[in-house]
XYZ file of C-alpha atoms in Angstrom:
568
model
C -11.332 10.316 -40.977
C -11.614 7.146 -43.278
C -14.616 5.397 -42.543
C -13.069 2.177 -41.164
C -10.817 4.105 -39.155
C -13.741 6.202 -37.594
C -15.136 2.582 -36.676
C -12.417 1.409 -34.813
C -12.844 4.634 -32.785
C -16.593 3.434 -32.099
C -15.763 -0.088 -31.470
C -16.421 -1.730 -28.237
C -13.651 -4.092 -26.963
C -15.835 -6.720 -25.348
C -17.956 -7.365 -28.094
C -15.600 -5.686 -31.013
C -19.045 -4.353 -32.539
C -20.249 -0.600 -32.268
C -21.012 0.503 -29.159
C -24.411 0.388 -27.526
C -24.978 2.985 -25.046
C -21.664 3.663 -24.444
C -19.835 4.837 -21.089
C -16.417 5.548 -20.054
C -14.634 4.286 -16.727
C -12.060 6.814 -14.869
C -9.063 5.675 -17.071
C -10.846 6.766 -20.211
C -11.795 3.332 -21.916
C -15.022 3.096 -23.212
C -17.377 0.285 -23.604
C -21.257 -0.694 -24.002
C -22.462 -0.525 -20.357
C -23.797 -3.965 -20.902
C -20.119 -5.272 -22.082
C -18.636 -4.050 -19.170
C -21.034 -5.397 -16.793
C -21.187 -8.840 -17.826
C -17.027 -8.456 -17.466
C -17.354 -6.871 -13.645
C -20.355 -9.924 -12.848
C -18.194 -12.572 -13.946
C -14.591 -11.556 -12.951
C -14.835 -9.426 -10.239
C -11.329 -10.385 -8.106
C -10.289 -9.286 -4.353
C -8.588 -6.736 -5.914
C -11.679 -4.864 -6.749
C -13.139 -4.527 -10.346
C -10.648 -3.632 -13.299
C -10.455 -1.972 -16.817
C -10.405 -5.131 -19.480
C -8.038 -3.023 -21.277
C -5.545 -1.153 -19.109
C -6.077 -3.623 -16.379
C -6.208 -0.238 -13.733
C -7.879 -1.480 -10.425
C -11.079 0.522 -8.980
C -12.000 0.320 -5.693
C -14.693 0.755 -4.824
C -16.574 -0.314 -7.897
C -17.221 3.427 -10.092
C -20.402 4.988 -11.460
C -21.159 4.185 -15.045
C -22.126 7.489 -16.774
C -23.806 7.528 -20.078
C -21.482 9.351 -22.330
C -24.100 11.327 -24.503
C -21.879 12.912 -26.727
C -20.384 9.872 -27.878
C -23.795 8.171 -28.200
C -24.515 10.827 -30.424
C -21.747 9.879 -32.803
C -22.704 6.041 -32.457
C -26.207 7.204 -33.854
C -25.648 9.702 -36.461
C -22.448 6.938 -37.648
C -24.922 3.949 -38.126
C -27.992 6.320 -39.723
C -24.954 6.879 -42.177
C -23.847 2.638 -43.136
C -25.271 1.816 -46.583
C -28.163 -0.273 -46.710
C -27.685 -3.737 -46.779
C -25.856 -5.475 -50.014
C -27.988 -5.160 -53.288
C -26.887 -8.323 -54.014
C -29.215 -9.508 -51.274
C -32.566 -7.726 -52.303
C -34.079 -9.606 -55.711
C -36.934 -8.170 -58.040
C -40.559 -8.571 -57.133
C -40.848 -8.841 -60.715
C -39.210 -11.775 -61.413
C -40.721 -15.185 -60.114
C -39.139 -17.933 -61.957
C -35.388 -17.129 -61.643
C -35.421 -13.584 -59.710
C -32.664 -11.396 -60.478
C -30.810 -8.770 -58.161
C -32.642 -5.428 -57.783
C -31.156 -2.246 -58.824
C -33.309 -0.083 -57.092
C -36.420 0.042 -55.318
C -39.462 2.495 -55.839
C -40.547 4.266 -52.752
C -44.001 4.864 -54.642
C -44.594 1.223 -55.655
C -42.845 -0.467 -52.441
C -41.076 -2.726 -55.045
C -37.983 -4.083 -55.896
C -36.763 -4.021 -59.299
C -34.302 -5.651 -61.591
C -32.732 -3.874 -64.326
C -35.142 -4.932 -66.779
C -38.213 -3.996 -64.551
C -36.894 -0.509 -64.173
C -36.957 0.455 -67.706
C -41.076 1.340 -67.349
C -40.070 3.587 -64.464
C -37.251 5.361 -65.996
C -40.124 5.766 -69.623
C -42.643 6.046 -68.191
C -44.014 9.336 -67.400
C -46.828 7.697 -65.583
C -43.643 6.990 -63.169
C -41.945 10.102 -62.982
C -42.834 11.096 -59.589
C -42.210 7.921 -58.300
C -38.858 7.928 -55.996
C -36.310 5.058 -56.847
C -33.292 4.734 -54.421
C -30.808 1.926 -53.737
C -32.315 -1.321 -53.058
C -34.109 -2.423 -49.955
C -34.991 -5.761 -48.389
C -37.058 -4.355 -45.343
C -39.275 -1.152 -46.413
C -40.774 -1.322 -42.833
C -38.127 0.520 -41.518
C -38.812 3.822 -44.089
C -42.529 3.932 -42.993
C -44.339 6.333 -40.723
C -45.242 3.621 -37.712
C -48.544 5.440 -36.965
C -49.758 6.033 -40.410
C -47.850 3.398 -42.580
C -46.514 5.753 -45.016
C -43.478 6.609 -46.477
C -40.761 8.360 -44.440
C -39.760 11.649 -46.292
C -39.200 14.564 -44.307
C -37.235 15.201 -41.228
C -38.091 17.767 -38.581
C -35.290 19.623 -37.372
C -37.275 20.763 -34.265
C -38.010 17.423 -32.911
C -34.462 15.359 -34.344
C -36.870 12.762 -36.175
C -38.350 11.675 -39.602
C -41.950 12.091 -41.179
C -44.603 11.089 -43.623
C -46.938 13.835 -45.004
C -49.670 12.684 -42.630
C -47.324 13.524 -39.905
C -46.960 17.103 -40.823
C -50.386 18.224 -40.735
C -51.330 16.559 -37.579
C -48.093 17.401 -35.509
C -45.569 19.377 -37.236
C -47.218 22.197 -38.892
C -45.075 25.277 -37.524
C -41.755 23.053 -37.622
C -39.072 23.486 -39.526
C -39.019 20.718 -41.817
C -36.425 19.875 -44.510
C -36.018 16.990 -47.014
C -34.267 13.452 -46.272
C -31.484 15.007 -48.674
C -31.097 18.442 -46.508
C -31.154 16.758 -43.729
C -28.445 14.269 -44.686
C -26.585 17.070 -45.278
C -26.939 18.827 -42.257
C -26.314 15.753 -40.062
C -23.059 15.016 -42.110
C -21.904 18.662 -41.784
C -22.703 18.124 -37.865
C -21.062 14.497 -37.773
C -17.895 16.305 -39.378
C -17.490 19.025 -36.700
C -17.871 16.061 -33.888
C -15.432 13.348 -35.522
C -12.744 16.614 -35.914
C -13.450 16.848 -32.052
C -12.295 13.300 -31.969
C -8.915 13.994 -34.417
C -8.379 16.616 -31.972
C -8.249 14.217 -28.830
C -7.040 12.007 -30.881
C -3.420 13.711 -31.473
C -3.626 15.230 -28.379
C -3.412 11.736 -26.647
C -1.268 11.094 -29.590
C 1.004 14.138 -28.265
C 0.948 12.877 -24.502
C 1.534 9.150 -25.555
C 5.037 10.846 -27.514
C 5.609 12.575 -24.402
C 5.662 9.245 -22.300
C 7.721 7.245 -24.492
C 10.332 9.974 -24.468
C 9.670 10.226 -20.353
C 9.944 6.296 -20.405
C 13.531 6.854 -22.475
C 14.948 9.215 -20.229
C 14.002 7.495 -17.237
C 16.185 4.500 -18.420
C 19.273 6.258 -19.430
C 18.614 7.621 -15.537
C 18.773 4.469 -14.214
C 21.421 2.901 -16.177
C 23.296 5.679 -15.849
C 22.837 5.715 -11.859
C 23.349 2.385 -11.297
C 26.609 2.397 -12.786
C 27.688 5.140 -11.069
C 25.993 3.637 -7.613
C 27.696 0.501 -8.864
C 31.450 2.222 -8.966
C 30.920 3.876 -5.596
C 29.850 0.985 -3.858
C 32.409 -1.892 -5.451
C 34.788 1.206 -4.339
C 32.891 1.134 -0.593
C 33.789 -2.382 -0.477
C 37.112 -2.283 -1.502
C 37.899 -0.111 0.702
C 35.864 -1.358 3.720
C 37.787 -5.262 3.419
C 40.721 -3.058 3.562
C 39.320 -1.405 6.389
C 38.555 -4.900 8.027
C 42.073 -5.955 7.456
C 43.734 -2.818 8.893
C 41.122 -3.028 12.091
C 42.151 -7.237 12.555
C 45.657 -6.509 12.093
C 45.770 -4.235 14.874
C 44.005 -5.877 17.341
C 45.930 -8.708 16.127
C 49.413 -6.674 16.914
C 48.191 -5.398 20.301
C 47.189 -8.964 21.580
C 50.584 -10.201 20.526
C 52.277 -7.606 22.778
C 50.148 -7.815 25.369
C 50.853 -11.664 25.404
C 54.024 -11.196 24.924
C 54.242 -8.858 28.420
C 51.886 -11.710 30.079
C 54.525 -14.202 29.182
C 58.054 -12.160 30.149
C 56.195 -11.475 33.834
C 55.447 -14.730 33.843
C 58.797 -16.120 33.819
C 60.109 -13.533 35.943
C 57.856 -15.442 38.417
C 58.513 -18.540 37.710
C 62.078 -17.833 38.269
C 61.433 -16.305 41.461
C 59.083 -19.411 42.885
C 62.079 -21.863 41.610
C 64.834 -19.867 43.966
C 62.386 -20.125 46.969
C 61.834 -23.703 46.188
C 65.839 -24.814 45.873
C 66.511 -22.493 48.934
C 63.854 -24.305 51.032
C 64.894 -28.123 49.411
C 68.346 -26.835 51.156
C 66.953 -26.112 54.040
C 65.548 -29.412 54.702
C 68.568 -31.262 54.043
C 70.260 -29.096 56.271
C 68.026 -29.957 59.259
C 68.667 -33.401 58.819
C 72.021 -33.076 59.549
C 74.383 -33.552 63.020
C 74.745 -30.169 64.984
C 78.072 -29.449 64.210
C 77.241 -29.514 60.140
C 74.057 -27.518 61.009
C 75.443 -24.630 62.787
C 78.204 -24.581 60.318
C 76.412 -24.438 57.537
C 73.407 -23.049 58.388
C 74.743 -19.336 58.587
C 75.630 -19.068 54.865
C 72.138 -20.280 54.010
C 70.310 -18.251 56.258
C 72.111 -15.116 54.495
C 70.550 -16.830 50.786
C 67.345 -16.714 52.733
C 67.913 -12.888 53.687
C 69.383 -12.249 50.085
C 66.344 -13.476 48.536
C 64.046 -11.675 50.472
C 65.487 -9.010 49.816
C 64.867 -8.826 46.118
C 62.085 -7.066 45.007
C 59.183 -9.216 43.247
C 58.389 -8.674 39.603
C 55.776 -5.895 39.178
C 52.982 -7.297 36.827
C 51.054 -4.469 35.535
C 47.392 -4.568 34.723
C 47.461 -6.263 31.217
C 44.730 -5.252 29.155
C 44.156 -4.676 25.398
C 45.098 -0.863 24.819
C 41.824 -0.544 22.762
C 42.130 2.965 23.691
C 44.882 3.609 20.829
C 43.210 1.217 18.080
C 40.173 3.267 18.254
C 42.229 6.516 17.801
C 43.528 4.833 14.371
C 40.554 3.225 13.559
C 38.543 6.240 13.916
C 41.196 8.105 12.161
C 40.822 6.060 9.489
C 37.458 5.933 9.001
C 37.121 9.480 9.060
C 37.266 9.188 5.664
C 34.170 6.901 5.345
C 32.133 10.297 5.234
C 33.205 10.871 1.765
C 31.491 7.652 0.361
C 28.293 8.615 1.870
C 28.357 12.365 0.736
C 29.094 11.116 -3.056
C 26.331 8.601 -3.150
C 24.026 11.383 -2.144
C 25.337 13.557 -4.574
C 24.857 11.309 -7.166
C 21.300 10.312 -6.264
C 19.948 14.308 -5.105
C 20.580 15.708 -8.031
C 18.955 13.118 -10.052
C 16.115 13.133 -7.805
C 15.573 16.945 -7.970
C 15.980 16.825 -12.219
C 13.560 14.297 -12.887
C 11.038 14.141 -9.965
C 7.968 12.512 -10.680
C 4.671 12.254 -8.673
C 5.757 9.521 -6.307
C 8.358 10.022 -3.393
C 12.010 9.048 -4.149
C 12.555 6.364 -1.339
C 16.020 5.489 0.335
C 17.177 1.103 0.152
C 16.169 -0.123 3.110
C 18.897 -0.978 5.570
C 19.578 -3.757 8.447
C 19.949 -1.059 11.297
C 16.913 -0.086 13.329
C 16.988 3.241 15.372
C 21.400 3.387 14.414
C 22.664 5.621 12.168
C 22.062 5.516 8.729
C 25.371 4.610 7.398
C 27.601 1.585 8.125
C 30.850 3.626 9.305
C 28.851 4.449 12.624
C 27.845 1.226 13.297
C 31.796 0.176 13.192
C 32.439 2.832 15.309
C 30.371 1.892 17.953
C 31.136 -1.564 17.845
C 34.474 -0.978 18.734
C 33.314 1.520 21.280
C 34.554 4.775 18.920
C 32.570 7.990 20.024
C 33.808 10.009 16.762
C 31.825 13.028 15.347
C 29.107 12.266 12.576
C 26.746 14.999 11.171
C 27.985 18.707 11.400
C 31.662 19.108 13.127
C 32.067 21.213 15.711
C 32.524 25.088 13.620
C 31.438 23.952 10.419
C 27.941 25.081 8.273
C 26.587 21.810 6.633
C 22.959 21.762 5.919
C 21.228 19.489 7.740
C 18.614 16.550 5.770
C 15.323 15.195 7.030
C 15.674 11.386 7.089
C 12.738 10.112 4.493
C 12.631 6.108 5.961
C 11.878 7.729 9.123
C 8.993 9.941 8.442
C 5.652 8.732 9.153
C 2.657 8.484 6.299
C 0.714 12.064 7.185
C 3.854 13.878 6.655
C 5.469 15.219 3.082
C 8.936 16.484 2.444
C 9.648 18.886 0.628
C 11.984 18.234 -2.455
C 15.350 19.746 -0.590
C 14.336 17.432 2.369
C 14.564 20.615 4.419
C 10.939 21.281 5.425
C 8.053 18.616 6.472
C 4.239 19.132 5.798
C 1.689 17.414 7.718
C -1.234 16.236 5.355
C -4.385 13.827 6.315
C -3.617 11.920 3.252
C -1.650 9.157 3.841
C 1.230 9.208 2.008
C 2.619 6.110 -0.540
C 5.819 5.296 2.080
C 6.700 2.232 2.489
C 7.154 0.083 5.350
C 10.601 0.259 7.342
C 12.204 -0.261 10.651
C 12.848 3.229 11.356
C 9.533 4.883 10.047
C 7.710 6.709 13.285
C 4.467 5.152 13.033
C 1.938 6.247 15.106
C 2.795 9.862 15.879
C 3.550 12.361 12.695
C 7.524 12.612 13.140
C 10.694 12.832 11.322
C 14.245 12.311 11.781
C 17.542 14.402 10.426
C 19.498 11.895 8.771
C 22.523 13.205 10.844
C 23.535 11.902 14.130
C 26.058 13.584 16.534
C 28.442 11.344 19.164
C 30.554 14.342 19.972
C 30.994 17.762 19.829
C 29.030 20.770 19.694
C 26.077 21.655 17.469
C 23.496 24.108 16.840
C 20.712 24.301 14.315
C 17.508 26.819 13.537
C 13.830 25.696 12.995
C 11.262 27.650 11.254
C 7.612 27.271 13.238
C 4.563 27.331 11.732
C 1.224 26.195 13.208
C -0.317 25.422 16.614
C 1.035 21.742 17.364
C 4.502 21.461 16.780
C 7.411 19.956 18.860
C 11.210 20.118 18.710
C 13.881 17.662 20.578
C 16.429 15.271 19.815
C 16.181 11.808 20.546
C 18.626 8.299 20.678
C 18.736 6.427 17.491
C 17.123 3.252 19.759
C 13.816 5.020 20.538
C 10.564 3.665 20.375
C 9.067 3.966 16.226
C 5.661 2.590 17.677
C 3.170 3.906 20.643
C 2.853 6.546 23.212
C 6.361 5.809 23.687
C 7.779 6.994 20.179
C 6.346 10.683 20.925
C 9.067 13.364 21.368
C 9.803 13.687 25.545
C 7.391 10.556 26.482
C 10.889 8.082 27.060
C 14.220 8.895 28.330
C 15.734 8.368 24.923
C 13.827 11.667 24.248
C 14.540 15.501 24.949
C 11.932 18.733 23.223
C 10.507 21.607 23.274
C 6.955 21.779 22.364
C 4.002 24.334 21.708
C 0.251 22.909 21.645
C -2.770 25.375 21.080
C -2.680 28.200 19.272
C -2.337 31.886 19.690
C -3.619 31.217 24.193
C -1.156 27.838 24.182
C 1.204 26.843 26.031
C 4.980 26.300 25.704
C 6.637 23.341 27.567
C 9.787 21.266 27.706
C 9.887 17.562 28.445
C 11.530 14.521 28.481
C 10.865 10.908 30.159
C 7.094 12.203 30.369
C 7.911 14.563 32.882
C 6.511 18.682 32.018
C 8.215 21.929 32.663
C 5.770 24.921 31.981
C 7.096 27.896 30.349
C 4.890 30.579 30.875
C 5.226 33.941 29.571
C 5.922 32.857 26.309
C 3.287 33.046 23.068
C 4.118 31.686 19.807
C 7.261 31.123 18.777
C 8.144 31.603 15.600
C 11.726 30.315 15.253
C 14.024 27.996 17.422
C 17.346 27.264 18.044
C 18.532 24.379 19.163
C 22.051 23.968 20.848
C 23.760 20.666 21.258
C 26.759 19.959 23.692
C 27.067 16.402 23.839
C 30.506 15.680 25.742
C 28.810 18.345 28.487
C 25.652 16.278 28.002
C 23.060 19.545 27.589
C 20.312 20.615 25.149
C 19.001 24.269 25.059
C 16.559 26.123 23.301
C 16.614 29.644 22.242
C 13.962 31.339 20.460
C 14.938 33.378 18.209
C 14.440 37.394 16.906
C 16.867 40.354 17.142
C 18.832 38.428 19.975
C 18.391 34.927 21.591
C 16.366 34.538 24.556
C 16.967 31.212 26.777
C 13.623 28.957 27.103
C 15.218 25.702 28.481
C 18.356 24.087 29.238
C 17.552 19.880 30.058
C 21.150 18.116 31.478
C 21.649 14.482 30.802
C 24.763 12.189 30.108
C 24.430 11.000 26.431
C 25.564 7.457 26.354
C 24.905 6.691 22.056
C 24.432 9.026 19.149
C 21.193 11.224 19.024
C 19.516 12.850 15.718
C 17.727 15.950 15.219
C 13.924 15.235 15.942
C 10.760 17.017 14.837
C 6.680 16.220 15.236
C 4.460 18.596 13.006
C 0.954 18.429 13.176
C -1.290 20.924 11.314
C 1.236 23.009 9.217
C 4.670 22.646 8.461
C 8.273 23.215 9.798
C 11.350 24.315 8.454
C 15.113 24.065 8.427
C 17.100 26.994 8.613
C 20.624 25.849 8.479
């Protein structure tokens, strides 16, 4: 490694010198522990204390390690910096106008100039007299307990002697000249700085890795969100044509129900103005002499009996027939399934191919305890009770709900199985997430029909139910069977627990019955019943609860401890 190159490596970004007892924070920066504590004194945020050059938050503040291995480079790199410029050291020699020295004797503990040397170099009187580069400060070659020359290093100990050290300390060390041990140290500061070029294109090799991660990621999203985009401009399209098919209808059967109003109305009216001429004639005819009246009065008397005869206009009940606009309406929206079912299959797929270590989250919605998709809430707005979720016959896999699940629970990829974990989980917030009690919803809702579905059981705490899409998210209430928006089967204690069904807090024992390993779960909703079966060579009944379901109801599960499992 080039030599300025090496000291970039070894360069402190606080103080942009070589480091000083360096130590490394959990991201893998590095920096003189007294760098990075001034930083963490002075700056030190709500946030908790921070890397000055990745910016990662810690919290609470970490332990600062010495990192010995790297203070070993530091000190072998700066034994290895040339002295300080010759230019700087002058001859001892020369009083009057000194010149620059060109070397200094170790012997003489001078500097000389180039026309000094010469005695040295012809000297023989000289000849065992070392000369090397020129020094300012010869302080820092001598022995600090005996004041002598520096020219041996002890490989035993790791430090340099004079000759006075050797006899009193050092005798049965091995011992090697400044020049050996150069050597050796340079050999050893090789083999450490090739550690580094090894970590160094390693990180080198990760950092390529991210950059073509960080590519691929964008082409995902730009190429989702124009997909996304499509399907949805589609979804609206279609829905304003929706919302113009729905109006015009209601607008048709309010003009003939009006219309009907209006023709019994003057069916009435006709009738009233009869009566009223007939009785205007009868007046006048009282008024008149007794011959007049008795002639007369015989014709009118037999209008009177005419008219009474004649039936009065029937006048149904007139209502809107919103009975037949919700069969078209709901015939027409039966197609709104298909938007939702290509918007997951754009999105699932993606998600599966190019998971990453956080979990994919659904957009947020308006609704809060409805069902997840915008045809439903039409539906019931118009007072529609059409099938969502699995049709009555039909084998489509059922999906846990992610926005609902609560922060100690993990789904699994397939969002067919849910984990319980004491680690809170990065969720975040929404309307629908269960929040004190470790539950999930199906992201399927049934209004009609009939439905069955198997659960795989593992653990000792586990419960099974369905519940309204307007129960509780929050407090004792939001547990499975504690509210009468709530039916399930539950098992609580191990190998010796019990089995029990409940809803609206109420408890039916189950005795007989150990752990269950899977569950079936059958769904009548018109018939207003939920049963559960468990499950082995046959199916044997457990419990049956009756109810009249008056809005849609989801697929509920509460796993504490181990996991459970979708089966179909």
């Amino acid at each position: 490694m080039e030599p300025g190159a090496l000291e970039a490596e070894l360069t402190c970004a606080v103080c942009l010198d070589v480091y000083q007892d360096p130590v490394a924070l959990p991201c893998q920066h590095r920096f003189c522990v007294k760098c990075i504590e001034g930083v963490w004194d002075q700056t030190v945020g709500p946030g908790g204390f921070e890397c000055p050059q990745c910016r990662r938050k810690f919290n609470p503040r970490p332990g600062l390690e010495r990192n010995f291995t790297l203070c070993n480079i530091v000190e072998k790199y700066n034994r290895s910096q040339p002295p300080a410029d010759p230019a700087c050291v002058v001859c001892d020699y020369c009083d009057d106008n000194p010149s620059p020295a060109v070397k200094t004797c170790l012997k003489c503990e001078i500097a000389l100039c180039s026309i000094h040397l010469k005695p040295h170099l012809r000297n023989k009187a000289f000849s065992g007299h070392t000369l090397i580069e020129p020094v300012a400060e010869l302080a820092d070659r001598k022995c600090p307990d005996h004041k002598k020359i520096l020219e041996f290093f002890c490989k035993d100990d790791g430090e340099c002697l004079c000759g006075s050290c050797i006899t009193e300390k050092h005798k049965s060390h091995t011992l090697l000249s400044l020049d050996q041990a150069q050597a050796a140290i340079k050999e050893e500061w090789e083999r450490e700085t090739e550690k580094l070029r090894g970590v160094q294109q390693n990180c080198s090799s990760k950092q390529r890795d991210l950059g073509r991660s960080e590519a691929e990621i964008k082409t995902q999203i730009r190429e989702l969100k124009g997909k996304l985009s499509k399907s949805f401009s589609e979804w609206r399209r279609q829905l304003e044509e929706d919302e113009e098919y729905a109006l015009t209808l209601i607008e048709e059967e309010g003009l003939r129900a009006l219309a009907q109003i209006r023709s019994c109305s003057e069916a009435l009216n006709k009738r009233m103005e009869q009566i009223t001429l007939i009785d205007g004639q009868t007046q006048c005819l009282v008024q008149r002499d007794p011959l007049s009246f008795i002639q007369n009065s015989k014709q009118l008397l037999s209008r009177v009996t005419e008219t009474q005869r004649v039936t009065d206009p029937d006048v149904p009940a007139l209502t809107l027939n919103l009975f037949n606009i919700s069969q078209l309406i709901q015939e027409r929206l039966n197609g709104w399934e298909k938007y939702h079912s290509d918007i997951l299959g754009i999105i699932r797929p993606a998600s599966t191919e190019y998971r990453g270590p956080s979990t994919v989250t659904p957009p947020p919605h308006s609704s809060s305890g409805a069902a997840p998709v915008p045809w439903i809430a039409i539906k019931q707005s118009i007072g529609i009770r059409g099938r969502t979720g699995i049709s009555q016959g039909q084998s489509s896999p059922m999906g846990l709900d992610p926005k609902t699940a609560n922060w100690n629970l993990v789904l699994s990829d397939d969002l067919r199985s849910v984990t319980w974990t004491g680690q809170e989980q990065p969720y975040p917030p929404h309307p629908e997430r269960f929040i004190d009690q470790p539950q999930v919803l199906c992201s399927q809702s049934f209004s009609s029909g009939s439905h069955s579905w198997d659960v795989e059981t593992d653990g000792n705490f586990w419960a099974i139910g369905i519940v309204c899409g307007s129960v509780e998210r929050a407090k004792r209430e939001s547990l499975l069977g504690y509210s009468s928006k709530s039916w399930c089967l539950y098992y609580w204690g191990g190998v010796s627990g019990s089995l029990r069904a409940r809803h609206n807090s109420q408890l039916t024992d189950l005795p007989g019955f150990g752990p269950v390993s899977r569950i079936r779960v059958q769904l009548d909703y018109e018939a207003g019943t939920v049963s559960f079966h468990q499950v082995t060579d046959s199916l044997r009944h457990l419990h049956t609860f009756h109810t009249t379901f008056t809005e849609p109801v989801f697929p509920a599960f509460y796993c504490w401890n181990k996991s459970l499992k979708l089966l179909n």
